Tab-separated table of C-alpha atoms in Angstrom:
chain	number	residue	atom	x	y	z
A	1	MET	CA	18.973	4.699	18.012
A	2	ASN	CA	15.739	3.214	19.335
A	3	LEU	CA	12.204	4.520	19.773
A	4	SER	CA	11.992	5.285	23.476
A	5	THR	CA	9.254	3.884	25.673
A	6	ASP	CA	7.856	7.404	26.073
A	7	ALA	CA	7.766	7.842	22.291
A	8	GLN	CA	6.051	4.471	21.925
A	9	ALA	CA	3.447	5.533	24.473
A	10	SER	CA	2.952	8.843	22.682
A	11	ALA	CA	2.354	7.057	19.383
A	12	ARG	CA	-0.115	4.710	21.044
A	13	ALA	CA	-1.968	7.642	22.586
A	14	PHE	CA	-2.298	9.284	19.170
A	15	ILE	CA	-3.665	6.139	17.568
A	16	VAL	CA	-6.151	5.511	20.366
A	17	ALA	CA	-7.402	9.102	20.368
A	18	HIS	CA	-7.186	10.164	16.730
A	19	ALA	CA	-6.722	7.268	14.286
A	20	ARG	CA	-9.554	5.658	12.363
A	21	PRO	CA	-11.230	2.583	13.872
A	22	LEU	CA	-9.345	0.450	11.332
A	23	GLU	CA	-5.899	1.566	12.483
A	24	ARG	CA	-6.989	1.353	16.127
A	25	ALA	CA	-8.075	-2.247	15.568
A	26	TRP	CA	-4.800	-3.037	13.820
A	27	TYR	CA	-2.794	-1.536	16.693
A	28	ALA	CA	-4.747	-3.533	19.248
A	29	TYR	CA	-4.278	-6.722	17.216
A	30	GLN	CA	-0.570	-6.341	16.494
A	31	PHE	CA	0.642	-4.725	19.704
A	32	GLU	CA	-1.864	-5.658	22.413
A	33	SER	CA	-3.124	-9.137	21.420
A	34	GLY	CA	-6.483	-7.781	20.289
A	35	PRO	CA	-8.836	-9.803	18.102
A	36	ALA	CA	-8.286	-10.190	14.366
A	37	GLU	CA	-12.063	-10.085	13.965
A	38	ALA	CA	-12.043	-6.419	14.952
A	39	VAL	CA	-9.718	-5.645	12.043
A	40	LEU	CA	-12.016	-7.490	9.643
A	41	ASP	CA	-15.102	-5.775	11.045
A	42	THR	CA	-13.650	-2.286	10.670
A	43	LEU	CA	-12.261	-3.084	7.218
A	44	ALA	CA	-15.677	-4.365	6.112
A	45	ALA	CA	-17.091	-0.873	6.622
A	46	PHE	CA	-15.090	0.250	3.571
A	47	GLN	CA	-16.388	-2.535	1.292
A	48	ASN	CA	-19.349	-1.891	-0.997
A	49	ALA	CA	-22.106	-4.226	-2.131
A	50	ASP	CA	-20.237	-4.835	-5.404
A	51	GLY	CA	-17.262	-6.204	-3.447
A	52	GLY	CA	-14.915	-3.315	-4.133
A	53	PHE	CA	-13.494	-0.985	-1.516
A	54	GLY	CA	-14.041	2.768	-1.310
A	55	HIS	CA	-15.163	5.298	1.317
A	56	GLY	CA	-11.704	6.802	1.691
A	57	LEU	CA	-9.903	3.588	2.629
A	58	GLU	CA	-7.115	5.170	0.562
A	59	PRO	CA	-7.427	8.597	2.217
A	60	ASP	CA	-6.447	10.508	-0.929
A	61	VAL	CA	-9.571	9.139	-2.690
A	62	GLN	CA	-12.671	9.992	-0.680
A	63	LEU	CA	-15.220	8.672	-3.195
A	64	PRO	CA	-17.653	6.237	-1.530
A	65	ASN	CA	-17.808	4.151	-4.718
A	66	SER	CA	-15.521	1.197	-5.303
A	67	SER	CA	-12.297	1.597	-7.251
A	68	ALA	CA	-9.370	-0.534	-8.287
A	69	ILE	CA	-7.026	1.529	-6.113
A	70	GLY	CA	-9.314	1.232	-3.102
A	71	THR	CA	-9.674	-2.498	-3.615
A	72	THR	CA	-5.922	-3.063	-3.813
A	73	VAL	CA	-5.572	-1.258	-0.483
A	74	GLY	CA	-8.298	-3.456	0.963
A	75	LEU	CA	-6.451	-6.546	-0.228
A	76	GLN	CA	-3.214	-5.231	1.287
A	77	HIS	CA	-4.965	-5.312	4.652
A	78	LEU	CA	-6.344	-8.788	4.017
A	79	ARG	CA	-2.911	-10.076	2.975
A	80	GLU	CA	-1.353	-8.595	6.109
A	81	LEU	CA	-3.990	-10.432	8.136
A	82	ASN	CA	-3.246	-13.702	6.289
A	83	ALA	CA	-6.877	-13.963	5.196
A	84	ASP	CA	-7.379	-16.907	2.856
A	85	ALA	CA	-9.696	-17.500	-0.084
A	86	SER	CA	-12.521	-18.624	2.196
A	87	ASN	CA	-12.778	-15.158	3.749
A	88	LEU	CA	-15.932	-13.362	2.617
A	89	LEU	CA	-14.186	-10.005	2.200
A	90	VAL	CA	-11.576	-11.668	-0.016
A	91	LYS	CA	-14.181	-13.479	-2.094
A	92	ARG	CA	-16.129	-10.299	-2.706
A	93	ALA	CA	-13.031	-8.235	-3.517
A	94	ILE	CA	-11.748	-10.757	-6.058
A	95	ALA	CA	-15.224	-11.007	-7.598
A	96	TYR	CA	-15.232	-7.215	-7.981
A	97	LEU	CA	-11.859	-7.263	-9.726
A	98	LEU	CA	-12.942	-10.014	-12.097
A	99	ALA	CA	-16.131	-8.109	-12.919
A	100	THR	CA	-14.338	-4.816	-13.601
A	101	TYR	CA	-11.379	-6.150	-15.595
A	102	ASP	CA	-11.204	-4.508	-19.030
A	103	PRO	CA	-9.884	-7.043	-21.565
A	104	SER	CA	-9.548	-4.340	-24.231
A	105	ILE	CA	-6.649	-2.795	-22.291
A	106	GLN	CA	-5.669	-5.898	-20.284
A	107	THR	CA	-5.944	-4.045	-17.009
A	108	TRP	CA	-8.186	-2.056	-14.693
A	109	GLN	CA	-8.908	1.670	-14.818
A	110	ILE	CA	-7.426	2.756	-11.518
A	111	ILE	CA	-10.264	5.085	-10.485
A	112	PRO	CA	-13.865	5.375	-11.706
A	113	ASP	CA	-15.134	8.104	-14.002
A	114	ASN	CA	-17.022	9.810	-11.171
A	115	VAL	CA	-14.031	10.240	-8.841
A	116	ASP	CA	-14.528	14.016	-8.977
A	117	ASP	CA	-17.837	13.630	-7.136
A	118	ALA	CA	-15.869	13.556	-3.877
A	119	PRO	CA	-12.695	15.201	-2.551
A	120	HIS	CA	-9.404	13.698	-3.683
A	121	ALA	CA	-5.743	14.472	-4.174
A	122	PRO	CA	-4.932	16.386	-7.381
A	123	TRP	CA	-3.254	13.405	-9.032
A	124	TRP	CA	-6.503	11.425	-8.845
A	125	ALA	CA	-8.494	13.869	-10.985
A	126	PHE	CA	-10.438	12.283	-13.825
A	127	ASP	CA	-9.377	13.924	-17.088
A	128	ASP	CA	-8.175	13.119	-20.586
A	129	GLU	CA	-4.648	12.527	-19.281
A	130	LEU	CA	-5.586	9.967	-16.628
A	131	SER	CA	-4.437	6.927	-18.584
A	132	GLN	CA	-1.239	8.621	-19.724
A	133	ARG	CA	-0.512	9.869	-16.195
A	134	TRP	CA	-0.727	6.309	-14.886
A	135	ARG	CA	1.000	4.758	-17.915
A	136	GLY	CA	-2.055	2.943	-19.175
A	137	PHE	CA	-2.575	1.299	-15.756
A	138	LEU	CA	-0.203	-1.452	-16.926
A	139	ALA	CA	1.855	-1.410	-13.722
A	140	ASN	CA	-0.399	0.379	-11.261
A	141	PRO	CA	-2.769	-1.244	-10.460
A	142	ARG	CA	-2.287	-4.278	-12.716
A	143	ALA	CA	0.919	-5.691	-11.269
A	144	GLU	CA	-0.380	-5.596	-7.712
A	145	ILE	CA	-3.729	-7.090	-8.712
A	146	VAL	CA	-1.972	-9.949	-10.505
A	147	GLY	CA	-0.365	-10.816	-7.183
A	148	TYR	CA	-3.769	-11.157	-5.558
A	149	LEU	CA	-5.031	-13.263	-8.453
A	150	TYR	CA	-2.219	-15.715	-7.731
A	151	GLU	CA	-2.634	-15.465	-3.964
A	152	TYR	CA	-6.322	-16.320	-4.223
A	153	ALA	CA	-5.956	-18.588	-7.239
A	154	SER	CA	-8.911	-20.802	-6.352
A	155	LEU	CA	-11.219	-17.827	-6.960
A	156	VAL	CA	-9.754	-16.902	-10.356
A	157	PRO	CA	-9.987	-18.519	-13.812
A	158	GLN	CA	-6.561	-20.035	-14.444
A	159	GLU	CA	-6.385	-18.843	-18.048
A	160	LEU	CA	-6.937	-15.208	-17.065
A	161	ARG	CA	-4.502	-15.415	-14.165
A	162	ASP	CA	-1.735	-16.906	-16.287
A	163	GLN	CA	-2.393	-14.488	-19.147
A	164	LEU	CA	-2.059	-11.511	-16.822
A	165	GLY	CA	0.981	-12.969	-15.084
A	166	GLU	CA	2.745	-13.232	-18.420
A	167	ALA	CA	1.603	-9.725	-19.373
A	168	ALA	CA	3.018	-8.283	-16.151
A	169	ALA	CA	6.367	-10.000	-16.678
A	170	SER	CA	6.572	-8.996	-20.336
A	171	TYR	CA	5.732	-5.384	-19.539
A	172	ILE	CA	8.577	-4.883	-17.088
A	173	GLU	CA	10.970	-6.785	-19.344
A	174	GLY	CA	10.319	-4.061	-21.907
A	175	ASP	CA	12.103	-1.575	-19.628
A	176	PRO	CA	9.219	0.877	-19.265
A	177	HIS	CA	9.590	4.130	-17.367
A	178	LEU	CA	8.424	3.199	-13.871
A	179	GLU	CA	7.007	5.724	-11.438
A	180	MET	CA	7.487	5.021	-7.731
A	181	HIS	CA	4.009	3.568	-7.252
A	182	ASP	CA	4.493	1.352	-10.308
A	183	LEU	CA	7.570	-0.050	-8.608
A	184	LEU	CA	5.681	-0.632	-5.359
A	185	CYS	CA	2.977	-2.539	-7.233
A	186	TYR	CA	5.605	-4.814	-8.755
A	187	ILE	CA	7.232	-5.321	-5.371
A	188	ARG	CA	3.900	-6.462	-3.920
A	189	LEU	CA	3.588	-8.814	-6.869
A	190	VAL	CA	6.984	-10.480	-6.420
A	191	GLU	CA	6.351	-10.753	-2.677
A	192	THR	CA	3.343	-12.991	-3.415
A	193	ASP	CA	4.204	-16.411	-2.001
A	194	THR	CA	2.266	-18.320	-4.661
A	195	LEU	CA	3.712	-16.486	-7.659
A	196	PRO	CA	5.404	-19.018	-9.973
A	197	GLU	CA	9.171	-18.858	-9.567
A	198	THR	CA	9.717	-18.483	-13.300
A	199	LEU	CA	7.703	-15.252	-13.286
A	200	ARG	CA	9.303	-14.022	-10.073
A	201	LYS	CA	12.818	-14.487	-11.440
A	202	ARG	CA	11.984	-12.671	-14.671
A	203	MET	CA	10.591	-9.685	-12.812
A	204	MET	CA	13.263	-9.620	-10.114
A	205	ALA	CA	15.902	-9.385	-12.835
A	206	LYS	CA	14.452	-5.971	-13.699
A	207	LEU	CA	13.319	-4.857	-10.253
A	208	VAL	CA	16.747	-5.051	-8.645
A	209	GLY	CA	18.053	-2.428	-11.053
A	210	ALA	CA	14.939	-0.285	-10.685
A	211	VAL	CA	15.161	-0.302	-6.892
A	212	ASP	CA	18.872	0.492	-7.030
A	213	GLU	CA	18.212	3.431	-9.339
A	214	MET	CA	15.010	4.849	-7.867
A	215	VAL	CA	15.434	4.598	-4.086
A	216	ALA	CA	16.993	7.694	-2.523
A	217	ARG	CA	19.863	6.847	-0.189
A	218	ASP	CA	20.768	10.441	0.680
A	219	PRO	CA	18.941	11.550	3.853
A	220	ALA	CA	18.743	15.061	2.427
A	221	ALA	CA	16.243	13.756	-0.132
A	222	TRP	CA	13.940	12.078	2.369
A	223	ALA	CA	12.042	15.209	3.349
A	224	GLU	CA	10.513	15.214	-0.132
A	225	TYR	CA	7.914	12.727	-1.333
A	226	GLY	CA	9.696	9.796	-2.912
A	227	LEU	CA	11.117	6.332	-2.394
A	228	GLN	CA	13.089	5.822	0.786
A	229	PRO	CA	14.782	2.520	1.606
A	230	LEU	CA	12.032	1.634	4.090
A	231	THR	CA	9.379	2.317	1.465
A	232	VAL	CA	10.472	-0.805	-0.385
A	233	VAL	CA	11.939	-2.816	2.506
A	234	ASN	CA	9.364	-3.251	5.255
A	235	SER	CA	11.106	-6.109	7.044
A	236	PRO	CA	14.527	-7.773	7.170
A	237	GLU	CA	13.044	-10.577	5.032
A	238	SER	CA	12.332	-8.265	2.084
A	239	PRO	CA	13.925	-9.434	-1.175
A	240	PHE	CA	15.605	-6.023	-1.438
A	241	ALA	CA	16.950	-5.823	2.128
A	242	GLY	CA	20.425	-6.871	1.053
A	243	LEU	CA	20.581	-4.354	-1.763
A	244	LEU	CA	19.772	-1.486	0.612
A	245	ALA	CA	21.543	-2.858	3.687
A	246	ASP	CA	23.805	0.177	4.145
A	247	ALA	CA	20.960	2.692	3.904
A	248	ILE	CA	18.362	0.948	6.062
A	249	PRO	CA	19.919	1.705	9.490
A	250	VAL	CA	20.241	5.376	8.581
A	251	ASN	CA	16.654	5.433	7.348
A	252	LEU	CA	15.473	3.827	10.595
A	253	ASP	CA	17.216	6.571	12.575
A	254	TYR	CA	15.555	9.152	10.340
A	255	LEU	CA	12.142	7.537	10.819
A	256	ILE	CA	12.474	7.745	14.590
A	257	GLN	CA	13.387	11.421	14.323
A	258	GLN	CA	10.305	12.220	12.230
A	259	GLN	CA	7.812	11.523	15.003
A	260	GLY	CA	5.861	14.685	15.769
A	261	GLY	CA	5.118	16.274	19.093
A	262	ASP	CA	1.623	14.790	18.982
A	263	GLY	CA	3.102	11.293	18.814
A	264	ALA	CA	2.258	10.815	15.140
A	265	TRP	CA	4.108	10.531	11.867
A	266	ALA	CA	2.648	12.943	9.320
A	267	PRO	CA	2.445	12.821	5.515
A	268	ASN	CA	5.110	14.787	3.650
A	269	TRP	CA	2.595	15.644	0.928
A	270	SER	CA	-0.622	17.629	0.696
A	271	TRP	CA	-3.461	18.301	-1.716
A	272	PHE	CA	-1.852	21.628	-2.712
A	273	GLY	CA	-4.881	23.760	-1.909
A	274	MET	CA	-7.504	21.483	-3.460
A	275	TYR	CA	-10.492	20.679	-1.246
A	276	ASP	CA	-9.168	22.722	1.667
A	277	ASP	CA	-12.191	21.774	3.755
A	278	ALA	CA	-11.586	18.036	3.268
A	279	TRP	CA	-7.793	17.809	3.466
A	280	PRO	CA	-7.523	18.097	7.292
A	281	ALA	CA	-9.609	14.940	7.782
A	282	ALA	CA	-7.642	13.102	5.094
A	283	GLU	CA	-4.379	14.268	6.661
A	284	GLN	CA	-5.531	12.991	10.049
A	285	ALA	CA	-6.403	9.630	8.512
A	286	TRP	CA	-2.968	9.470	6.919
A	287	LYS	CA	-1.323	10.259	10.249
A	288	GLY	CA	-3.003	7.210	11.732
A	289	VAL	CA	-1.908	5.042	8.806
A	290	LEU	CA	1.668	6.321	8.845
A	291	THR	CA	1.997	6.078	12.618
A	292	LEU	CA	0.847	2.463	12.605
A	293	ASN	CA	3.233	1.677	9.745
A	294	ALA	CA	6.147	3.401	11.489
A	295	LEU	CA	5.567	1.367	14.634
A	296	ARG	CA	5.347	-1.857	12.635
A	297	THR	CA	8.593	-1.068	10.830
A	298	LEU	CA	10.538	-0.006	13.892
A	299	ARG	CA	9.456	-3.075	15.828
A	300	VAL	CA	10.266	-5.588	13.087
A	301	PHE	CA	13.753	-4.067	12.752
A	302	GLY	CA	14.307	-4.243	16.516
A	303	ARG	CA	14.217	-0.483	17.070
A	304	PHE	CA	11.883	-0.432	20.089
A	305	ALA	CA	13.624	0.455	23.336
A	306	PRO	CA	12.931	-2.342	25.826
A	307	THR	CA	10.331	-1.735	28.489
A	308	ASP	CA	11.390	-1.895	32.102
């Protein structure tokens, strides 16, 4: 099963008409030979003076202020664009992370204390259970951030980078209970090209089992929010592509079938009645993000029907 040319055109029309400028710039860059500078310019609108990212870059956190979660999303974009350590957005983002690191807990608080000043998903509420809910922030966001500290090593004190790399490896070797986003943070870490092989091997020894256990292979489970094969394997080069080889083609078929009548892919979650006035805009932002990601995935796996 392939995404038909009409379905491709419908997805493009949705992005052009309804997605955020950031996703529109990404689509133009990746599918229509548009300029990379446009992606950087639209991404820069989400970066604050302190170097961190906010302003709803992660649509479930609408706070204008910088956060660790927002900054990891910003760095995901910069990694995808192959931005190097000389890039100003990268320099400022890494400087923000170094300035907000809390050595007393060896990690970053994932969201700031004032997150409730703006609309957000229920799981991002600031309360006494925040640290427990996110397992002390020792996987999310720490593992992902460690990857960026190695990727942009010239901007980071070596002692801190190596200390946190060892901490990330030791944590997962302790067989903690991992939530799906914890796992995704570790996957982004081991996908870091400049991660030392000794650390990568230690973490991969645990991640293979976690992926095998946590990823749903039954299509009946995919309608619910959770880990699908394509959540952890975004290209045939993924380190987990072999492990999930039997499920990936079925998941690609499913992804094609989930395109809506408006041309978009929609989130399979909501804010459960919180901030009813703000959720529609966040949902629309997510539709742009998910539609762009679906097109990227289907193309890299060769699931675009050829044009005439």
